[in-house]
Coordinates of C-alpha atoms in Angstrom, one line a residue:
M25 CA 0.0 0.0 0.0
A26 CA 1.7 3.2 -1.2
L27 CA 1.9 6.3 1.0
T28 CA 0.7 9.4 -0.9
G29 CA -0.3 11.8 1.9
Y30 CA -3.7 13.0 3.0
S31 CA -4.5 15.2 -0.1
W32 CA -7.9 13.7 -0.8
L33 CA -8.8 13.8 2.8
L34 CA -8.1 17.5 2.9
L35 CA -10.1 18.1 -0.2
S36 CA -13.1 16.2 1.2
A37 CA -13.9 19.1 3.4
T38 CA -14.9 21.3 0.4
F39 CA -17.1 18.7 -1.3
L40 CA -20.9 18.8 -1.2
S41 CA -22.5 15.8 0.5
V42 CA -25.5 14.0 -1.0
R43 CA -28.0 11.5 0.5
A44 CA -26.2 8.2 1.3
E45 CA -27.3 5.4 -1.1
I46 CA -24.4 3.1 -0.3
S47 CA -25.0 -0.1 1.7
I48 CA -22.3 -2.3 3.3
T49 CA -22.6 -5.9 4.2
L50 CA -20.2 -8.1 6.2
E51 CA -18.9 -11.4 4.9
P52 CA -19.0 -13.7 6.8
A53 CA -21.9 -12.2 8.7
Q54 CA -20.8 -13.5 12.1
P55 CA -17.0 -13.8 12.1
T56 CA -15.0 -15.3 14.9
E57 CA -11.6 -14.3 16.1
G58 CA -9.0 -15.0 13.4
D59 CA -11.4 -15.0 10.4
N60 CA -10.7 -13.0 7.3
V61 CA -13.7 -10.6 6.6
T62 CA -14.8 -8.2 3.9
L63 CA -16.9 -5.1 4.2
V64 CA -18.6 -5.5 0.8
V65 CA -19.9 -2.2 -0.7
H66 CA -23.1 -2.0 -2.7
G67 CA -24.8 0.9 -4.6
L68 CA -21.8 2.9 -5.8
S69 CA -22.7 5.2 -8.7
G70 CA -20.9 7.5 -11.1
E71 CA -17.2 7.8 -11.8
L72 CA -15.5 7.9 -8.5
L73 CA -12.1 9.5 -7.7
A74 CA -11.3 8.2 -4.2
Y75 CA -12.5 6.4 -1.1
N76 CA -11.9 7.1 2.6
W77 CA -12.5 4.4 5.2
Y78 CA -13.1 5.3 8.8
A79 CA -13.0 2.8 11.8
G80 CA -15.2 4.8 14.2
P81 CA -18.6 6.5 14.7
T82 CA -17.8 9.8 12.9
L83 CA -15.9 11.2 9.9
S84 CA -13.0 12.3 12.0
V85 CA -9.3 12.3 11.1
S86 CA -8.6 10.4 14.3
Y87 CA -10.7 7.5 13.0
L88 CA -9.3 7.5 9.5
L89 CA -8.3 3.9 8.5
A90 CA -7.1 4.5 4.9
S91 CA -7.5 6.6 1.8
Y92 CA -7.6 5.1 -1.7
I93 CA -7.2 6.8 -5.1
V94 CA -9.1 5.0 -7.8
S95 CA -7.1 6.0 -10.8
T96 CA -3.7 5.0 -9.5
G97 CA -4.7 2.3 -6.9
D98 CA -2.6 4.1 -4.3
A99 CA -3.7 3.7 -0.7
T100 CA -2.6 5.9 2.2
P101 CA -2.9 4.4 5.8
G102 CA -4.6 6.5 8.5
P103 CA -4.0 6.8 12.2
V104 CA -6.0 3.7 13.1
Y105 CA -4.5 1.5 10.4
T106 CA -3.3 -1.9 11.9
G107 CA -1.7 -3.5 8.9
R108 CA -4.5 -6.0 8.5
E109 CA -6.7 -3.8 6.4
A110 CA -6.7 -3.4 2.6
V111 CA -9.0 -1.3 0.3
R112 CA -10.2 -3.0 -2.9
P113 CA -10.7 -1.1 -6.2
D114 CA -14.5 -1.5 -5.9
G115 CA -14.3 0.2 -2.5
S116 CA -14.8 -2.9 -0.3
L117 CA -12.5 -3.3 2.7
D118 CA -10.7 -6.5 3.6
I119 CA -9.5 -7.2 7.1
Q120 CA -7.2 -10.2 7.6
G121 CA -7.3 -12.2 10.9
V122 CA -9.8 -10.1 12.7
L123 CA -9.5 -9.5 16.5
P124 CA -12.1 -8.5 19.0
G125 CA -10.7 -5.0 18.8
H126 CA -11.9 -4.8 15.2
S127 CA -15.5 -4.8 16.3
G128 CA -17.3 -1.5 15.8
T129 CA -18.7 0.9 13.2
Y130 CA -17.0 1.4 9.8
I131 CA -17.8 4.4 7.5
L132 CA -17.0 4.6 3.8
Q133 CA -16.8 8.0 2.2
T134 CA -16.6 8.3 -1.6
F135 CA -15.7 11.2 -3.9
N136 CA -16.9 11.6 -7.5
R137 CA -15.9 13.9 -10.4
Q138 CA -18.8 16.3 -9.6
F139 CA -17.1 16.9 -6.3
Q140 CA -19.8 15.3 -4.4
T141 CA -19.5 12.7 -1.5
E142 CA -21.5 9.7 -0.5
V143 CA -21.4 7.9 2.8
G144 CA -22.1 4.3 3.7
Y145 CA -22.1 2.6 7.2
G146 CA -21.2 -0.9 8.1
H147 CA -20.7 -2.7 11.4
V148 CA -18.3 -5.5 12.4
Q149 CA -18.9 -7.7 15.4
V150 CA -16.1 -10.2 16.0
Y151 CA -17.2 -13.1 18.2
E152 CA -14.8 -14.9 20.5
I153 CA -14.5 -18.7 20.7
L154 CA -15.3 -18.6 24.4
A155 CA -13.1 -20.2 27.0
Q156 CA -14.7 -22.4 29.8
P157 CA -15.9 -20.2 32.6
T158 CA -15.5 -21.0 36.3
V159 CA -18.0 -20.7 39.2
L160 CA -16.6 -19.0 42.2
A161 CA -18.4 -19.4 45.6
N162 CA -18.0 -17.6 48.9
S163 CA -18.5 -21.0 50.5
T164 CA -19.7 -24.4 49.4
A165 CA -21.1 -25.4 52.8
L166 CA -23.6 -23.1 54.4
V167 CA -26.1 -23.3 57.3
E168 CA -29.8 -23.0 56.3
R169 CA -31.5 -19.7 57.0
R170 CA -28.3 -18.2 58.5
D171 CA -25.8 -17.9 55.8
T172 CA -25.7 -16.0 52.5
L173 CA -24.7 -17.6 49.2
R174 CA -22.7 -15.7 46.6
L175 CA -21.8 -17.3 43.3
T176 CA -19.9 -15.6 40.5
C177 CA -19.4 -16.7 36.9
S178 CA -15.8 -15.9 36.1
S179 CA -15.0 -15.5 32.4
P180 CA -12.3 -13.7 30.4
S181 CA -15.0 -12.6 27.9
P182 CA -16.8 -9.6 29.4
T183 CA -19.2 -9.2 26.5
A184 CA -20.5 -12.8 26.5
E185 CA -24.0 -13.4 27.8
V186 CA -24.4 -15.6 30.9
R187 CA -27.0 -18.1 32.0
W188 CA -27.1 -20.4 35.0
F189 CA -28.0 -24.0 35.7
F190 CA -29.1 -25.8 38.8
N191 CA -28.7 -29.6 38.8
G192 CA -28.7 -29.3 35.0
G193 CA -32.0 -27.4 34.8
A194 CA -33.3 -23.9 35.4
L195 CA -32.5 -21.9 38.5
P196 CA -35.1 -21.9 41.3
V197 CA -37.2 -18.7 41.4
A198 CA -35.6 -17.4 44.6
L199 CA -32.2 -17.7 43.1
R200 CA -33.2 -16.0 39.8
L201 CA -34.4 -13.0 41.9
G202 CA -30.9 -12.7 43.3
L203 CA -29.2 -12.3 39.9
S204 CA -27.1 -9.2 39.4
P205 CA -28.0 -7.0 36.4
D206 CA -25.3 -8.5 34.2
G207 CA -26.3 -12.0 35.2
R208 CA -22.9 -12.9 36.4
T209 CA -23.5 -13.1 40.2
I210 CA -26.1 -14.9 42.3
S211 CA -26.8 -13.7 45.8
R212 CA -29.2 -15.6 48.1
H213 CA -29.8 -14.5 51.7
G214 CA -30.8 -17.2 54.2
I215 CA -30.1 -20.2 51.9
R216 CA -32.6 -23.1 52.0
R217 CA -31.9 -26.8 52.0
E218 CA -33.7 -27.3 48.7
E219 CA -31.2 -25.0 47.1
A220 CA -28.3 -27.4 47.8
G221 CA -27.0 -29.1 44.7
A222 CA -24.8 -28.6 41.6
Y223 CA -24.5 -25.1 40.1
Q224 CA -23.0 -24.2 36.6
C225 CA -22.8 -21.1 34.6
E226 CA -22.7 -20.9 30.8
V227 CA -21.3 -18.1 28.6
W228 CA -22.4 -17.7 25.0
N229 CA -22.5 -15.5 22.0
A230 CA -23.8 -15.9 18.5
V231 CA -21.1 -18.4 17.5
S232 CA -19.8 -20.0 20.7
V233 CA -21.0 -21.5 24.0
S234 CA -19.1 -22.9 26.9
R235 CA -20.3 -24.3 30.3
S236 CA -18.4 -24.4 33.5
K237 CA -17.8 -27.5 35.6
P238 CA -20.4 -28.0 38.4
I239 CA -19.7 -26.7 41.8
N240 CA -21.6 -28.6 44.6
L241 CA -23.3 -26.7 47.4
T242 CA -24.1 -28.3 50.7
V243 CA -26.7 -26.8 53.0
Y244 CA -26.6 -27.9 56.7
F245 CA -29.9 -28.1 58.6
G246 CA -31.6 -29.7 61.5
P247 CA -31.9 -31.8 63.5
E248 CA -35.7 -31.8 63.1
R249 CA -38.6 -34.2 63.8
V250 CA -36.6 -36.3 66.2
A251 CA -38.4 -39.6 66.9
I252 CA -37.7 -43.1 68.2
L253 CA -38.7 -46.0 66.0
Q254 CA -39.1 -49.6 66.9
D255 CA -37.1 -51.9 64.6
S256 CA -36.1 -49.0 62.3
T257 CA -39.5 -48.7 60.6
T258 CA -42.3 -48.9 63.1
R259 CA -43.2 -45.5 64.6
T260 CA -43.7 -45.7 68.3
G261 CA -46.1 -43.9 70.5
C262 CA -45.3 -42.7 74.0
T263 CA -45.0 -46.3 75.3
I264 CA -43.6 -49.6 73.9
K265 CA -44.8 -52.9 75.4
V266 CA -42.4 -55.8 75.1
D267 CA -42.7 -59.5 75.9
F268 CA -40.5 -60.8 78.6
N269 CA -37.1 -62.1 77.6
T270 CA -37.5 -60.8 74.0
S271 CA -35.2 -58.4 72.2
L272 CA -35.9 -54.8 71.2
T273 CA -34.1 -52.3 69.0
L274 CA -34.8 -48.6 69.3
W275 CA -33.9 -46.4 66.4
C276 CA -33.3 -42.7 66.7
V277 CA -34.3 -40.8 63.5
S278 CA -34.3 -37.1 62.5
R279 CA -34.0 -34.8 59.6
S280 CA -30.4 -33.5 59.7
C281 CA -27.5 -32.6 57.5
P282 CA -24.9 -33.8 58.3
E283 CA -25.7 -36.9 60.3
P284 CA -26.0 -35.8 63.9
E285 CA -24.2 -37.1 67.0
Y286 CA -26.3 -39.4 69.2
V287 CA -26.5 -39.8 73.0
W288 CA -28.9 -42.3 74.7
A289 CA -30.1 -42.0 78.2
F290 CA -32.1 -44.4 80.4
N291 CA -34.2 -42.9 83.2
G292 CA -32.1 -39.8 82.9
Q293 CA -28.7 -41.5 83.1
A294 CA -26.4 -41.4 80.0
L295 CA -25.6 -44.7 78.3
R296 CA -22.4 -45.5 76.6
N297 CA -23.8 -45.6 73.1
G298 CA -23.0 -43.2 70.3
Q299 CA -25.0 -45.0 67.6
D300 CA -28.4 -44.2 66.0
H301 CA -29.8 -47.4 67.6
L302 CA -30.0 -49.0 71.0
N303 CA -30.3 -52.8 71.5
I304 CA -32.1 -54.5 74.4
S305 CA -31.2 -58.1 74.0
S306 CA -33.3 -59.7 76.7
M307 CA -36.2 -57.7 78.2
T308 CA -36.7 -57.9 81.9
A309 CA -38.2 -55.7 84.6
A310 CA -34.7 -54.1 85.0
Q311 CA -35.0 -52.7 81.5
E312 CA -38.3 -51.0 82.1
G313 CA -38.2 -47.2 82.0
T314 CA -37.8 -44.1 79.9
Y315 CA -35.4 -44.2 77.0
T316 CA -34.3 -40.8 75.6
C317 CA -32.3 -40.1 72.4
I318 CA -30.5 -36.7 72.2
V319 CA -29.2 -35.7 68.8
K320 CA -26.8 -32.8 68.0
N321 CA -25.8 -31.3 64.7
T322 CA -22.1 -30.1 64.9
K323 CA -22.5 -27.7 62.0
T324 CA -25.7 -25.9 62.9
L325 CA -25.1 -26.3 66.6
L326 CA -28.7 -27.3 67.1
S327 CA -30.0 -30.2 69.0
G328 CA -33.2 -32.2 69.6
S329 CA -34.5 -35.2 71.6
A330 CA -37.2 -37.8 71.8
S331 CA -38.3 -40.1 74.6
V332 CA -40.3 -43.4 74.8
V333 CA -41.3 -45.5 77.8
V334 CA -40.6 -49.2 77.5
K335 CA -42.7 -51.6 79.6
L336 CA -43.2 -55.4 79.9
S337 CA -46.3 -56.4 78.1
A338 CA -49.2 -58.1 79.9
A339 CA -47.9 -61.5 78.7
A340 CA -44.8 -60.8 80.6
V341 CA -46.7 -60.9 83.9
A342 CA -46.8 -64.7 83.7
M343 CA -44.2 -65.9 86.2
M344 CA -41.5 -68.5 85.5
I345 CA -39.2 -70.3 88.0
V346 CA -35.8 -71.3 86.6
P347 CA -33.3 -73.2 88.8
V348 CA -29.7 -71.8 88.6
P349 CA -27.9 -74.1 87.9
T350 CA -30.5 -76.1 86.1
K351 CA -29.0 -79.5 87.3
P352 CA -27.3 -78.8 90.6
M353 CA -25.2 -81.5 92.3
E354 CA -25.5 -82.5 95.9
G355 CA -23.4 -80.2 98.1
Q356 CA -23.9 -77.3 95.7
D357 CA -26.2 -74.2 96.2
V358 CA -29.2 -73.6 93.9
T359 CA -31.3 -70.5 93.3
L360 CA -34.9 -70.9 92.2
T361 CA -35.0 -67.7 90.2
V362 CA -38.4 -66.1 89.7
Q363 CA -38.9 -64.2 86.4
G364 CA -41.9 -62.0 85.8
Y365 CA -42.9 -61.6 89.4
P366 CA -45.8 -59.1 90.1
K367 CA -44.7 -55.5 90.4
D368 CA -47.4 -54.7 92.9
L369 CA -46.3 -57.6 95.1
L370 CA -47.5 -57.5 98.7
V371 CA -46.3 -60.8 100.2
Y372 CA -45.0 -64.2 99.0
A373 CA -44.3 -67.7 100.5
W374 CA -42.3 -70.7 99.5
Y375 CA -43.5 -74.3 100.2
R376 CA -41.7 -77.6 100.1
G377 CA -44.4 -79.5 98.2
P378 CA -48.1 -78.3 98.0
V379 CA -49.3 -75.2 99.6
S380 CA -50.0 -76.0 103.3
E381 CA -48.7 -74.5 106.5
P382 CA -46.6 -77.5 107.6
N383 CA -44.8 -77.3 104.2
R384 CA -44.0 -73.5 104.4
L385 CA -40.3 -72.8 104.1
L386 CA -40.4 -69.1 104.5
S387 CA -42.6 -65.9 103.9
Q388 CA -41.7 -62.3 103.0
L389 CA -43.7 -59.7 104.8
P390 CA -44.7 -56.2 103.3
S391 CA -41.9 -54.7 105.3
G392 CA -39.4 -56.6 103.1
T393 CA -38.2 -59.0 105.8
W394 CA -38.8 -62.7 105.6
I395 CA -39.6 -65.2 108.4
A396 CA -38.9 -69.0 108.5
G397 CA -41.8 -71.5 108.3
P398 CA -42.3 -75.0 109.8
A399 CA -40.4 -76.7 107.0
H400 CA -37.4 -74.3 107.1
T401 CA -34.1 -76.3 107.5
G402 CA -31.8 -73.3 108.0
R403 CA -30.4 -73.5 104.5
E404 CA -33.2 -71.5 102.7
V405 CA -32.9 -67.8 102.0
G406 CA -35.6 -65.5 100.4
F407 CA -35.0 -62.5 98.2
P408 CA -37.2 -59.4 97.3
N409 CA -37.7 -60.6 93.8
C410 CA -39.3 -63.8 95.2
S411 CA -36.3 -66.0 94.4
L412 CA -35.3 -68.8 96.8
L413 CA -31.8 -69.9 97.6
V414 CA -31.2 -73.5 98.9
Q415 CA -27.7 -74.0 100.2
K416 CA -25.6 -77.3 100.3
L417 CA -28.1 -79.5 98.6
N418 CA -28.6 -83.1 99.5
L419 CA -30.6 -85.7 97.8
T420 CA -33.6 -85.2 100.0
D421 CA -34.0 -81.7 98.7
A422 CA -35.1 -82.9 95.3
G423 CA -38.8 -82.6 94.6
R424 CA -41.6 -80.1 94.2
Y425 CA -41.3 -76.4 95.4
T426 CA -44.3 -74.1 95.3
L427 CA -44.4 -70.3 95.3
K428 CA -47.4 -68.3 96.3
T429 CA -47.7 -64.6 95.7
V430 CA -50.3 -62.0 96.8
T431 CA -50.5 -58.6 95.2
L432 CA -51.7 -55.2 96.6
Q433 CA -55.0 -55.8 94.9
G434 CA -55.4 -59.1 96.6
K435 CA -54.7 -61.3 93.6
T436 CA -53.2 -64.6 94.5
E437 CA -51.1 -66.8 92.2
T438 CA -49.2 -70.0 92.7
L439 CA -46.5 -71.6 90.7
D440 CA -44.4 -74.7 91.2
V441 CA -41.2 -76.2 90.0
E442 CA -39.6 -79.7 90.2
L443 CA -36.0 -79.6 91.5
Q444 CA -33.6 -82.4 90.6
V445 CA -30.4 -83.0 92.4
T446 CA -27.5 -84.9 90.8
R447 CA -25.8 -87.5 93.0
W448 CA -22.3 -89.1 93.0
R449 CA -21.1 -92.8 92.8
L450 CA -17.8 -94.6 93.0
L451 CA -17.3 -97.6 90.8
G452 CA -21.1 -98.2 90.8
V453 CA -21.4 -97.6 94.6
E454 CA -23.8 -94.8 95.4
V455 CA -22.8 -92.2 98.0
V456 CA -24.9 -89.5 99.6
S457 CA -22.5 -86.6 99.4
P458 CA -19.7 -85.3 97.0
P459 CA -16.4 -87.0 97.5
S460 CA -13.7 -85.4 99.6
D461 CA -10.0 -86.2 100.0
R462 CA -10.7 -88.4 103.1
E463 CA -13.2 -90.6 101.2
F464 CA -10.7 -91.8 98.6
P465 CA -9.1 -95.2 99.1
D466 CA -5.5 -95.5 100.1
V467 CA -2.8 -95.1 97.5
G468 CA -2.1 -98.8 97.6
D469 CA -5.6 -99.5 96.4
H470 CA -4.7 -98.0 93.0
V471 CA -8.0 -95.9 92.8
S472 CA -7.8 -92.3 91.6
P473 CA -10.3 -89.4 91.8
S474 CA -11.2 -90.0 88.1
D475 CA -12.9 -93.1 89.2
W476 CA -15.7 -91.0 90.7
E477 CA -18.7 -90.8 88.4
L478 CA -21.8 -88.6 88.4
Q479 CA -25.2 -90.3 88.4
E480 CA -28.5 -88.4 87.9

């Protein structure tokens, strides 16, 4: 492009202007960064002497791009010439490898032999191939109704349009209301749990679109609706009734994020259990009472609790007598353990055989003390739970034992058990007491303690 000065530019100030009939189109219509484009001129008329191209909104020397003399083909660069522009003989303007800075208004001014000028306007918009944006958050873990969420879509393309996505779909209404005017920032005061999830932003223009990687937001809440369930699914009322000697699992449930910490208490006393469930393996009267589950959220610093009363069911009132050990040997102690005795017990009595005064071993009075009966041998002891201890059994202790109970309401109940006593023998010879060292034969008799045998 030859440099010939600004002679035609200076002359243009004395020319008369006419109504613009020139039109300019851009090819391609939506160029991206690096494309070669042409501002194609249409509607030129008459014999033209020169062209002036301006890259700016007005016909000002400061916006002059180039001047072109038709007869010689000489072009003179202007102040805004970048080296990428070239004027064609037909007045069109080529730009090689356009950049975003080439976007804007372009003006063509023509000069004819009648010293008249015509003006045409064109516009160039260079679109970027957009880079992937990034979502920036003030925090990705917030407490419900307390914290404020701020998300910003960071992109090196300030002119690109921005849209947001929540879990791959549209933003919730409350979040859309918190968008900034340029759409690049979301503000949400008092975040809600339903707004936890994956957030993405997308930048786009006419020729390019790019979406960010998701950023996951966690919203902490609770604990709420704390309850105790039976066997993980059955919702309990205020009281759970359980059969005697059966198992029970209590589950503590709540709505909470994250999972809360658990503390169990029984009748107001803390238990060593940090789990969401509590197992009662064998239900007895000792396990009756109030069970409380206390939950605490370490993020929200909130807590809650629920309680339930566990009782033995009516079926558990039926008493059982279990000898411990079940097959005692002569010389041992045995306890006739009573399970499921009445809670409103007034008095009880034990009998050696059927219920009759001569057979009474002992009785417990309302004061809690017990007194011996006619059949008491001095080896029997009674306990508050109705159990009976018989010490240093002999074979004559085997047989039937009967328990009689009377409640505060005057209800009387009897229950019996058959006690068996295992005896010893030596080489087929029965003995009436367990062997001791003095009962063994002499060493010379070649008999060892292993020769003793048990016989039921």
